[in-house]
Tab-separated table of C-alpha atoms (C1' of nucleotides) in Angstrom:
chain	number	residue	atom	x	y	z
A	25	UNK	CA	-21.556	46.798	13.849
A	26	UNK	CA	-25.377	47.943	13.640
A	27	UNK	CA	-26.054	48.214	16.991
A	28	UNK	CA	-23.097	50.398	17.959
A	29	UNK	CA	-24.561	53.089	15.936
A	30	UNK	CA	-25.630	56.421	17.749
A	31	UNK	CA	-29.392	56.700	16.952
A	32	UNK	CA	-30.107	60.718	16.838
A	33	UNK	CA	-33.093	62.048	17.224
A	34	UNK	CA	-33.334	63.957	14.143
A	35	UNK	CA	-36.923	63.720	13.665
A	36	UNK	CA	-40.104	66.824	13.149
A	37	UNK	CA	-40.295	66.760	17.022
A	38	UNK	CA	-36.912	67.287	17.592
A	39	UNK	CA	-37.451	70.932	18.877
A	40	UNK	CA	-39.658	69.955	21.210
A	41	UNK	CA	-38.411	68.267	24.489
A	42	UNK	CA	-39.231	64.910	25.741
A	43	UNK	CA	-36.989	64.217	28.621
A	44	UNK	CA	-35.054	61.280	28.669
A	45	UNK	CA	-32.707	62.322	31.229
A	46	UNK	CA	-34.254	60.308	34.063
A	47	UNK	CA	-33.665	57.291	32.436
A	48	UNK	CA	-30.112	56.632	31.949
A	49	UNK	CA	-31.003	52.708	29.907
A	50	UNK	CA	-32.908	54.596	27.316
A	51	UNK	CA	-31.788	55.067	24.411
A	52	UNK	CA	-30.040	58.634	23.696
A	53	UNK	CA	-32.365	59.932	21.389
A	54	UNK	CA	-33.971	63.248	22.162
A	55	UNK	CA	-31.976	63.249	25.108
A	56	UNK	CA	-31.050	66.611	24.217
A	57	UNK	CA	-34.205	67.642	25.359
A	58	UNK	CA	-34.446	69.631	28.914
A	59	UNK	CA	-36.289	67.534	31.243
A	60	UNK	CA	-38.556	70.268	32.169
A	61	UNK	CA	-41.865	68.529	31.185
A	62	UNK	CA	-40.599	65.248	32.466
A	63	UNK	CA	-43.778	64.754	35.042
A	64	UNK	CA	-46.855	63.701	33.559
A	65	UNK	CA	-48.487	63.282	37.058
A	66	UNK	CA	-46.389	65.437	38.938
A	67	UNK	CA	-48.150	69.026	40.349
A	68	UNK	CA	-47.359	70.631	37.070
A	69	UNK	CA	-51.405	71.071	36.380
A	70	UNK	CA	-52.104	67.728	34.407
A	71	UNK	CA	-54.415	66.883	37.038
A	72	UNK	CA	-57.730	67.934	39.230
A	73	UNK	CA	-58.640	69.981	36.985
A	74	UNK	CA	-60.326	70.656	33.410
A	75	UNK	CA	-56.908	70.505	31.886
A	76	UNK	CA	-56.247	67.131	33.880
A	77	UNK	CA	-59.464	66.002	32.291
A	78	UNK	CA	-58.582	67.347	28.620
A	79	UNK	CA	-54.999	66.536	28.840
A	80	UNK	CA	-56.447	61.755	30.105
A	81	UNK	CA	-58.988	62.174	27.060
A	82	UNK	CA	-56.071	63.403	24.529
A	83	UNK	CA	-53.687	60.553	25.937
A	84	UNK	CA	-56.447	58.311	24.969
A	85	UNK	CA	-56.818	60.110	21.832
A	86	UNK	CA	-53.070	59.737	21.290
A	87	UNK	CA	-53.288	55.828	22.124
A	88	UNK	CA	-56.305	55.228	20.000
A	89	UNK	CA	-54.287	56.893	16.921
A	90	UNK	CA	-50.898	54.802	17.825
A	91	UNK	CA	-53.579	51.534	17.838
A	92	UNK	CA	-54.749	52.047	14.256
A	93	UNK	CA	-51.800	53.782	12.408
A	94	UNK	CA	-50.869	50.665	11.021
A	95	UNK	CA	-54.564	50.463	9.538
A	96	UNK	CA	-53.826	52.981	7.716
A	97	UNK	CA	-52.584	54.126	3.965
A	98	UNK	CA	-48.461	55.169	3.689
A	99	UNK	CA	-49.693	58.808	3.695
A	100	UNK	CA	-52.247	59.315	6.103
A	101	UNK	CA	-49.993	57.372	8.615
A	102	UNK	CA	-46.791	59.386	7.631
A	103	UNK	CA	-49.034	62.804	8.160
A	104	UNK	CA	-50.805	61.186	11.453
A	105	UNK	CA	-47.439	60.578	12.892
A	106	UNK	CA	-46.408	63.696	12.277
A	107	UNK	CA	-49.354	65.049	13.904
A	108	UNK	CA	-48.782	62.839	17.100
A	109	UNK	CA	-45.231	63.544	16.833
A	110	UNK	CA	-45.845	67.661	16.929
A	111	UNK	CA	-48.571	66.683	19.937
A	112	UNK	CA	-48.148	68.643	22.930
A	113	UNK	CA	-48.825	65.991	24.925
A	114	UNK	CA	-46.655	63.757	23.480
A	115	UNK	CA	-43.943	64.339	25.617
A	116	UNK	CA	-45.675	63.517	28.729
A	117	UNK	CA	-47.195	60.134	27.478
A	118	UNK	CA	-43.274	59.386	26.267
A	119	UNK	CA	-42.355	59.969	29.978
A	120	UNK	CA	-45.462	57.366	31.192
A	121	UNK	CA	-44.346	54.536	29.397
A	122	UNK	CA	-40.516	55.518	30.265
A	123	UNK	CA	-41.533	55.045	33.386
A	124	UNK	CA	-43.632	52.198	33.042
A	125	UNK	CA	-41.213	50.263	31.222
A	126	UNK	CA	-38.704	50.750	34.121
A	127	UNK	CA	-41.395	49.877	37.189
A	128	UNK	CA	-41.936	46.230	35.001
A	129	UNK	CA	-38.570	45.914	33.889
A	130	UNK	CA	-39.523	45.100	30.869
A	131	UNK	CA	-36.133	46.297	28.742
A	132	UNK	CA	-34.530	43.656	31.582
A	133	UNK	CA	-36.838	40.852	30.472
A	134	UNK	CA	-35.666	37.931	28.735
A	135	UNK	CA	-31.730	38.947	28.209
A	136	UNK	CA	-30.126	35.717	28.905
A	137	UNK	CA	-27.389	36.451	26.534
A	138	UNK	CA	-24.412	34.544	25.076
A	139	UNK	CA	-25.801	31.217	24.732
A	140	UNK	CA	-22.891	28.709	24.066
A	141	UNK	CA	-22.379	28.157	20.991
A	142	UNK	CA	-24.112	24.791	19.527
A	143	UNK	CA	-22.771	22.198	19.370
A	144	UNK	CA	-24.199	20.272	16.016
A	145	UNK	CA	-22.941	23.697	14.415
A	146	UNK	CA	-19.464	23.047	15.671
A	147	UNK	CA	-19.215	19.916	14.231
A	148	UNK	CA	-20.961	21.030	10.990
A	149	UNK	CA	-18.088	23.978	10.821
A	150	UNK	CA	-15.614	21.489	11.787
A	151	UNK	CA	-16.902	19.119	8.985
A	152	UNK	CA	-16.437	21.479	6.471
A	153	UNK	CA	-13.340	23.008	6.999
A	154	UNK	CA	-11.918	19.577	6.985
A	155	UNK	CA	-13.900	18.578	4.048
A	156	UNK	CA	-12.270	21.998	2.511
A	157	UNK	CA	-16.051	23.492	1.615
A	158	UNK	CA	-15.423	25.876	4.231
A	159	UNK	CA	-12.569	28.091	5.288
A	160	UNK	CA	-9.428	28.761	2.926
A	161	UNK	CA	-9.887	28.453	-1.084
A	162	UNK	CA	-8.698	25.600	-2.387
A	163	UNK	CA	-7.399	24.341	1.143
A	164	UNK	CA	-5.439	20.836	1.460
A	165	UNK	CA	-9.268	19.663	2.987
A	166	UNK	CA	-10.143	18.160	-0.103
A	167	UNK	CA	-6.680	16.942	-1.329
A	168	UNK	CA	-7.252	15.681	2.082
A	169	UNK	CA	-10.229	13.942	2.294
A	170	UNK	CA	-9.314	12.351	-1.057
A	171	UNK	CA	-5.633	10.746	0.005
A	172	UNK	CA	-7.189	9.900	3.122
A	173	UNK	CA	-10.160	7.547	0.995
A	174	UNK	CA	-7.764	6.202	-1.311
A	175	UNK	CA	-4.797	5.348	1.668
A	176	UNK	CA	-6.094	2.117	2.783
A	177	UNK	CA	-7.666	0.623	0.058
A	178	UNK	CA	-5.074	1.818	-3.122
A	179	UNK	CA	-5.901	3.866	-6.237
A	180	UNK	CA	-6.673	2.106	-9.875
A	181	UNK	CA	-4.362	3.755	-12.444
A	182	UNK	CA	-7.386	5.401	-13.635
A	183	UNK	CA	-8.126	7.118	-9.920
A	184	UNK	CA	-6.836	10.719	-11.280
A	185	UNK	CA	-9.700	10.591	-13.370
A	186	UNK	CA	-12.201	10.288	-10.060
A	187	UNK	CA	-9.629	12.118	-7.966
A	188	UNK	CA	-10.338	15.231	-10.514
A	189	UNK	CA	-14.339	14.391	-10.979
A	190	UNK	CA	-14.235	14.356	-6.484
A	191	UNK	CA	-12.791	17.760	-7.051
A	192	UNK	CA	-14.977	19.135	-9.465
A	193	UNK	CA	-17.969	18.160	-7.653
A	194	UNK	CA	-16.813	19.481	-4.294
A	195	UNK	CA	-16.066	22.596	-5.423
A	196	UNK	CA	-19.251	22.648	-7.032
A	197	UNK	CA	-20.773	21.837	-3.645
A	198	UNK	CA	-18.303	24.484	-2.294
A	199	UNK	CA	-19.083	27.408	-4.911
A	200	UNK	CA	-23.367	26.475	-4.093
A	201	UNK	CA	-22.482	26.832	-0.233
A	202	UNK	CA	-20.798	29.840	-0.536
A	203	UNK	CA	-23.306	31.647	-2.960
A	204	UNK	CA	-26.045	30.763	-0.623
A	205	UNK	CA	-24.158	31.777	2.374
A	206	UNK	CA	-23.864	35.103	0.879
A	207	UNK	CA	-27.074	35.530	0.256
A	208	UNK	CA	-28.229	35.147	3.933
A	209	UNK	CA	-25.582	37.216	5.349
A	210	UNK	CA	-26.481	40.016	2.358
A	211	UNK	CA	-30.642	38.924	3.816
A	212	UNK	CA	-29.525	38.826	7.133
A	213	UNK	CA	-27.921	42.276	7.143
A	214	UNK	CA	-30.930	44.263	4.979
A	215	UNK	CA	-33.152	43.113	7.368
A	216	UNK	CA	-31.364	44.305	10.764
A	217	UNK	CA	-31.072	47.470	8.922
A	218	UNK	CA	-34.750	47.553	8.203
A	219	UNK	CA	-35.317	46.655	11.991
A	220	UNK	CA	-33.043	49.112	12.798
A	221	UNK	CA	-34.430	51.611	11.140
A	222	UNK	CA	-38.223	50.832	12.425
A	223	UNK	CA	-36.779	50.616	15.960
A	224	UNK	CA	-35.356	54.045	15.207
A	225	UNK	CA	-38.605	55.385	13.661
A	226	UNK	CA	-40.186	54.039	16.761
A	227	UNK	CA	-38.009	55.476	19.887
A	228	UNK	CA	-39.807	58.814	18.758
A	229	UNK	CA	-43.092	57.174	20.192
A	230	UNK	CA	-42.204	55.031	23.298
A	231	UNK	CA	-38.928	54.574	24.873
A	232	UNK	CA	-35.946	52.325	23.087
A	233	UNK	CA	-33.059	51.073	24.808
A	234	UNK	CA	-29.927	50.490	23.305
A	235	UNK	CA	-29.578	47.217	25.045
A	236	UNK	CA	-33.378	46.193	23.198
A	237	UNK	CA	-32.164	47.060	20.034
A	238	UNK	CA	-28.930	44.697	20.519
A	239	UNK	CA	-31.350	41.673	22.185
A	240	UNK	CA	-33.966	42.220	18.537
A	241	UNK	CA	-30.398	42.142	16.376
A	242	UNK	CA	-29.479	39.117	17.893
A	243	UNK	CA	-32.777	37.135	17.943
A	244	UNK	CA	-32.532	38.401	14.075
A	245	UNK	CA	-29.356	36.675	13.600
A	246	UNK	CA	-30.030	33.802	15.884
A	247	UNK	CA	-32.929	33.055	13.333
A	248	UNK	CA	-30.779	33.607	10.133
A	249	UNK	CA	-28.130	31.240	11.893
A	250	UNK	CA	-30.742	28.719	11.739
A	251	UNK	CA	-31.219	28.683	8.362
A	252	UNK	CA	-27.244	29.071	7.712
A	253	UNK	CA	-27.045	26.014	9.751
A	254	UNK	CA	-29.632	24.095	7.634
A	255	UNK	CA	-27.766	25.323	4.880
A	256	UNK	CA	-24.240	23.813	6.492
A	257	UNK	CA	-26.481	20.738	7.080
A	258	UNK	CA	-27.326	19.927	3.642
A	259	UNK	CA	-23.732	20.797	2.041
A	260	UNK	CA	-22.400	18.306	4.472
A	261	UNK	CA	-24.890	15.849	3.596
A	262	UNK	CA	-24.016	16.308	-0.070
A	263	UNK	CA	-20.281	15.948	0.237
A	264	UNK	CA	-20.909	12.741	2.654
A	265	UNK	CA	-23.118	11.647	-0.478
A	266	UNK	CA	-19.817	12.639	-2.729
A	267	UNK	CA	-17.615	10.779	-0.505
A	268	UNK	CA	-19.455	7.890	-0.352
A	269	UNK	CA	-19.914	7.499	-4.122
A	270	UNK	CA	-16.425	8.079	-4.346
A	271	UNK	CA	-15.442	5.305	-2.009
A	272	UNK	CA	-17.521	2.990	-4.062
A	273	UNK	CA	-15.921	4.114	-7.038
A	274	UNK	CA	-13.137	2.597	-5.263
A	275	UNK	CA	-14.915	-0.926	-6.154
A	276	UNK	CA	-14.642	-0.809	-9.138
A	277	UNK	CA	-11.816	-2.711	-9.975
A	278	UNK	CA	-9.089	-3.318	-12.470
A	279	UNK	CA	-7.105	-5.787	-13.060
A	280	UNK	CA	-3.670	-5.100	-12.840
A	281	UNK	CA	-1.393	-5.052	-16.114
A	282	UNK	CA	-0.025	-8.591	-17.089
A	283	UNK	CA	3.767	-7.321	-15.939
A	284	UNK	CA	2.057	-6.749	-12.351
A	285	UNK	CA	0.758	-10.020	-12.130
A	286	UNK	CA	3.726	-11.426	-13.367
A	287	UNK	CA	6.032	-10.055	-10.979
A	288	UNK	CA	3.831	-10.770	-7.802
A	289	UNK	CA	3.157	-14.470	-9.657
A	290	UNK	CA	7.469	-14.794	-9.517
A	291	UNK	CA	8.123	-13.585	-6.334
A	292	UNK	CA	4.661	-15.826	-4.763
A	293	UNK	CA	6.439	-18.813	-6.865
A	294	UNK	CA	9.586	-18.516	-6.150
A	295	UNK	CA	8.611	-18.171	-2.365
A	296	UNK	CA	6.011	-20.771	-2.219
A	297	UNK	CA	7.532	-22.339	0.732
A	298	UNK	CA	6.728	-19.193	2.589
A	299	UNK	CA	4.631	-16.670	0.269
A	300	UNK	CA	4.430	-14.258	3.318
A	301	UNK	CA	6.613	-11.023	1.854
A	302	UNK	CA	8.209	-8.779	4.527
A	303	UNK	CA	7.394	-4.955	4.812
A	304	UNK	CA	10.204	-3.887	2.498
A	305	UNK	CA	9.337	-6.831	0.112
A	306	UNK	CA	6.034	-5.424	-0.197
A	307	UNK	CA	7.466	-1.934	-0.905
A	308	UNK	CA	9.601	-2.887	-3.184
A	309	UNK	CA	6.637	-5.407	-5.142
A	310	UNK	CA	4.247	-2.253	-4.939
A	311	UNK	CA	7.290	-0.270	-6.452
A	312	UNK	CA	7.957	-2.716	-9.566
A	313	UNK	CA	4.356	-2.992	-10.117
A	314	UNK	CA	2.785	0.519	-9.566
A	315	UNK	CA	0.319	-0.745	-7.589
A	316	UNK	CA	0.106	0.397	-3.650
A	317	UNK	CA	0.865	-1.949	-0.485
A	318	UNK	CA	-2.155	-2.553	0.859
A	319	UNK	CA	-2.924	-4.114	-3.075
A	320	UNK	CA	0.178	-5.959	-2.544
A	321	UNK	CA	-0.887	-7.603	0.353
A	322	UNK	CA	-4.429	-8.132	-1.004
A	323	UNK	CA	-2.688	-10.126	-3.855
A	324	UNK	CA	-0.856	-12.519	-1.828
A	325	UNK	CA	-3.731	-12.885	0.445
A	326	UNK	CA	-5.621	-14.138	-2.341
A	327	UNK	CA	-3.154	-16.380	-4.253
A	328	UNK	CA	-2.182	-18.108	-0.826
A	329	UNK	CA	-6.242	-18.578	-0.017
A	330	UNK	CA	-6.632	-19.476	-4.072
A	331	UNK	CA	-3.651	-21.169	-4.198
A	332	UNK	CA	-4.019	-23.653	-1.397
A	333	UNK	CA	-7.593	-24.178	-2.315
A	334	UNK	CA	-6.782	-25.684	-5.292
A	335	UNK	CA	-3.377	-26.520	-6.013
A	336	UNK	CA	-3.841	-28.275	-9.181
A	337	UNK	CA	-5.385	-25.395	-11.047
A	338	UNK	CA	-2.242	-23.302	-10.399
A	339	UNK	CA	0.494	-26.609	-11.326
A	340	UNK	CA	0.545	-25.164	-14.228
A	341	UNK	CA	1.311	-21.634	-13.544
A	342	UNK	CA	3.476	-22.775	-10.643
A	343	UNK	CA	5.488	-24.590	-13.310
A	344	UNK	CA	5.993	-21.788	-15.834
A	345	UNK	CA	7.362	-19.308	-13.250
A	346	UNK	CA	9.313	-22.146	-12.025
A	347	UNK	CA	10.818	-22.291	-15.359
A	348	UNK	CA	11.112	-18.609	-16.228
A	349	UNK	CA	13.105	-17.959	-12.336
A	350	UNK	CA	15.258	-21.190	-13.321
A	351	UNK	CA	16.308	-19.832	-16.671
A	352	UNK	CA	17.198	-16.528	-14.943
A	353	UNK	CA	19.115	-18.131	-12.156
A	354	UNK	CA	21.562	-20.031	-14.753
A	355	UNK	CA	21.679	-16.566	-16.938
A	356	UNK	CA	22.834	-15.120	-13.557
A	357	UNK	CA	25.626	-17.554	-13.582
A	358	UNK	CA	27.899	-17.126	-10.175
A	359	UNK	CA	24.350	-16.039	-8.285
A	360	UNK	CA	23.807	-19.576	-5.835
A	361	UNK	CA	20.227	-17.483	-5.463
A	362	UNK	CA	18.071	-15.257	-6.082
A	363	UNK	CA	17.996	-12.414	-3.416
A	364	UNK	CA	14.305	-12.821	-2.809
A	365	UNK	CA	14.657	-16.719	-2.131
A	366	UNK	CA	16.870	-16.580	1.034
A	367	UNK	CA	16.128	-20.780	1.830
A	368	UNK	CA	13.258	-19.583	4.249
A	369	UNK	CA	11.203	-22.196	4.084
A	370	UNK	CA	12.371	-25.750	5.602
A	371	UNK	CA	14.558	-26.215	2.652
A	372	UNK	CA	17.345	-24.062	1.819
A	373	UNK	CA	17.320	-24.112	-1.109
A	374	UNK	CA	18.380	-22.052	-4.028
A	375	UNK	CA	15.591	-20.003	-5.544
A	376	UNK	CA	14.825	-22.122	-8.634
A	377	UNK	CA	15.362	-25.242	-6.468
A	378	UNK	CA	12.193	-23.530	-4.186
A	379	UNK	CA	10.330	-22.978	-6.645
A	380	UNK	CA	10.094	-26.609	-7.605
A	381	UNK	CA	9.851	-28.225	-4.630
A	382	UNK	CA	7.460	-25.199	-3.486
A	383	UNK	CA	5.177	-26.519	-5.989
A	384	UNK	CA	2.872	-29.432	-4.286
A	385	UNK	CA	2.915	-32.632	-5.616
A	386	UNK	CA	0.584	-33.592	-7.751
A	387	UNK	CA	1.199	-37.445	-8.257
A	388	UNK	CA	-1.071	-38.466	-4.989
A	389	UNK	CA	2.508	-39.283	-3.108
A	390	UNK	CA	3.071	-37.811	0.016
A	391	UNK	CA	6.334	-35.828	-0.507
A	392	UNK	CA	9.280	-36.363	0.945
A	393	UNK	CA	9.479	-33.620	2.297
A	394	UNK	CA	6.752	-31.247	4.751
A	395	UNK	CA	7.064	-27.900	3.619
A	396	UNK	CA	4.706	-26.112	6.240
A	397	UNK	CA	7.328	-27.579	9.260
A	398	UNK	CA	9.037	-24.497	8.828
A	399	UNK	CA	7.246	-21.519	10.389
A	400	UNK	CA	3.625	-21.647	11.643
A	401	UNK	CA	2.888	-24.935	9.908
A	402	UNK	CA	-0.372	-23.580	8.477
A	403	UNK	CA	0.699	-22.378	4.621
A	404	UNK	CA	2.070	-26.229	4.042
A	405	UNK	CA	0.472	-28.337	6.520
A	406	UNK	CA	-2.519	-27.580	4.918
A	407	UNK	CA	-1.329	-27.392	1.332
A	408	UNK	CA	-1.886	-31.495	0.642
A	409	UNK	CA	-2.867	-31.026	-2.804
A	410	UNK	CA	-5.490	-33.230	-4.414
A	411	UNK	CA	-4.048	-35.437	-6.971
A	412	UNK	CA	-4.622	-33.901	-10.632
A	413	UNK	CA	-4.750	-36.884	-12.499
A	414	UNK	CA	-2.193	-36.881	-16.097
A	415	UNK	CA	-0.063	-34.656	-14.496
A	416	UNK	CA	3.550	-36.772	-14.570
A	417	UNK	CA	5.664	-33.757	-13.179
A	418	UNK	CA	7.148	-34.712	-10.015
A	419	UNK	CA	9.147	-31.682	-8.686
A	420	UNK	CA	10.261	-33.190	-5.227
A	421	UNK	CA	12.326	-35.438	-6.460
A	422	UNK	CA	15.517	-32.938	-5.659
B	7	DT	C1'	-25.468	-13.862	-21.194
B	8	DG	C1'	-23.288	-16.914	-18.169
B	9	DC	C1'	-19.312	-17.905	-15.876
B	10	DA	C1'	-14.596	-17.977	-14.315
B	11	DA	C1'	-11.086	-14.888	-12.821
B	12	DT	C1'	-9.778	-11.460	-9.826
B	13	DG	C1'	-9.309	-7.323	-6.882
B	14	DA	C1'	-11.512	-5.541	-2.766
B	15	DT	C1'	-14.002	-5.782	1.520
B	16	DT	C1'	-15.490	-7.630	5.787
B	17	DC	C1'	-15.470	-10.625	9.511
B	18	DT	C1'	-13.015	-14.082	12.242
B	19	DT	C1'	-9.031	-16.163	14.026
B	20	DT	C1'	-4.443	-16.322	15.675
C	1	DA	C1'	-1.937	-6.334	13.601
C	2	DA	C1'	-1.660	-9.702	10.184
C	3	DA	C1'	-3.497	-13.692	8.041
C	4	DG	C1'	-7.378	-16.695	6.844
C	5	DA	C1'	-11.812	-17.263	5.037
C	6	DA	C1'	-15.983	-15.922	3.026
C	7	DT	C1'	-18.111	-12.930	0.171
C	8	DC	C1'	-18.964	-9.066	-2.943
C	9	DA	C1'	-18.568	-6.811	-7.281
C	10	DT	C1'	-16.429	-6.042	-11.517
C	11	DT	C1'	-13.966	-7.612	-15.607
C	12	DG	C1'	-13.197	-10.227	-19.543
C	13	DC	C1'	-13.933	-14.051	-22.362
C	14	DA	C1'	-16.445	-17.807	-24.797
DNA sequence: TGCAATGATTCTTT
DNA sequence: AAAGAATCATTGCA
């Protein structure tokens, strides 16, 4: 990475000597230099005398220049550090803040390192690798996240269309992220190097450690992650948005062809004693149908609410089924049954036979027969039908 | 456009 | 967990 690379001191001053050697943190620039003029203050004449005197006003000089350089025009700063660069005191104010640096500890200051990692991130990450925006093209996330909307509730025939449309827009949502993503890791990177650099241009001056540079690259990309995680935020806002309006989609119903409704409407008939199918039943009705279980089970959940609240509305219905089951039971001459109607209910009876006497009566008479005793008494015990007046059919008289 | 039919959802009950 | 019950929301028809 950027911070692992050797900065060399390369610069105009790098004939002259600045001694770094005394201070094994800094940075290794110019360390080439013999630490002969390490001591600014030490008895090496900077002090008590005229030269002490010249040698404080041009270290003022020096810090006055350093002050305004950024004042200045690109040229006249370039050729001003140049100057201070080539300054023979230079050296000796390099070794002052060295060592003031060290005496405050200020290179130590404010290193609390390796955060852990946080935690709204994680679960934005987490969020969209499962949603399949992050991680592996084309991942099983969004396959997914689709099978796992439509699992409970059942598709419409039609759900390939919105299955494709969910797909379309999520890896619309996935192309955006990723573009953008690039873009701050291409922003993020240009402007460590540019840091980098300016650190670089700066260890000439005053004294760089490596560890400094490390701390700046990592506030830079602490502040980049930031954005990236707004960035994660709003992509995972936009596919919840997608999901959402995909799971409504789900609403939108359609009825199921006529041969769907007319096998669930034989098998509810010709069980009508006991319209609860089993597991496999339901399998097998989701099977002939093309429709899922869960639909299956919505069906019959309905026609035995529907059907029990009013009976009379569905006599008629009840009847035709009856029929069309009766006429297939004597075409399946040598069948007693149907498989389906195994005599569950209180009467064991032959399928057709069920069917009949399934169906309420509808003449005001109590039947002769009480065709909720058989299980958990609620499907018939409440199934007294209100009397449909005209209607002469009278199927309990088996 | 209104309305009945109907598939789906949600909450409650068993 | 499955069924009942109420309700929602869409479809299809007059």
């Amino acid at each position: 990475m950027l911070q692992q690379q050797p900065i060399t001191g390369n610069g105009p001053n790098s004939g002259r000597g600045i001694g770094l050697n005394a201070h094994p943190g800094m940075h290794p620039l110019n360390s080439v230099h013999p630490p002969t003029q390490h001591r600014p203050d030490g008895d090496s004449g900077l002090e008590g005398t005229e030269n002490g005197h010249e040698n404080r006003r041009d270290i003022g000089d020096i810090l006055q220049q350093i002050m305004t350089i950024t004042d200045q025009s690109l040229d006249e700063a370039q050729a001003k550090k140049h100057a201070l660069n080539c300054h023979r005191m230079k050296p000796a104010l390099f070794s002052v803040l060295c060592e003031i640096k060290e005496k405050t500890g200020l290179s130590m200051r404010n290193t609390q390192e390796e955060e852990p990692p946080d935690p709204q991130l994680v679960r934005l990450d987490n969020m969209l690798l499962a949603e399949g925006v992050a991680g592996p093209e084309k991942g099983g996330g969004a396959a997914a996240a689709v099978s796992a909307a439509t699992s409970s509730g059942g598709m419409s025939p039609d759900s390939s269309l919105e299955h494709s449309d969910y797909k379309q827009k999520l890896s619309q949502i996935r192309t955006i992220y990723h573009t953008e993503l690039e873009k701050y890791e291409q922003a993020c990177a240009e402007f460590t190097t540019h840091v980098m650099n300016l650190l670089r241009e700066q260890s000439r001056t005053r004294p760089v450690s490596p560890r400094e540079i490390e701390r700046m690259v990592a506030i830079i990309h602490r502040k980049f992650s930031s954005i990236q995680t707004q960035l994660k935020q709003s992509t995972c806002e936009a596919v919840m948005i997608l999901r959402s309006r995909f799971l409504d989609a789900r609403r939108k119903r359609r009825n199921f062809s006529k041969q769907a409704t007319e096998v669930l409407n034989e098998y509810f008939y010709s069980h009508l004693s006991n319209p609860y199918p089993s597991e496999e039943a339901k399998e097998e009705l989701a099977k002939q149908c093309g429709i899922t279980v869960s639909q299956v089970s919505n069906w019959f959940g309905n026609k035995r609410i529907r059907y029990k609240k009013n009976i009379s509305k569905f006599q008629e219905e009840a009847n035709i089924y009856a029929m069309k089951t009766a006429m297939g039971a004597t075409q399946r001459e040598g069948s007693p049954h149907t498989p389906n109607s195994t005599g569950s209910g209180f009467f064991s009876l032959s399928g057709s036979a069920d069917l009949f006497l399934g169906a309420p009566p509808v003449n005001g008479e109590q039947p002769g027969y009480h065709m909720g005793a058989q299980t958990n008494g609620t499907w018939q015990e409440q199934n007294t039908p209100p009397s449909p007046p005209g209607s002469e059919h009278s199927d309990n008289s088996d």
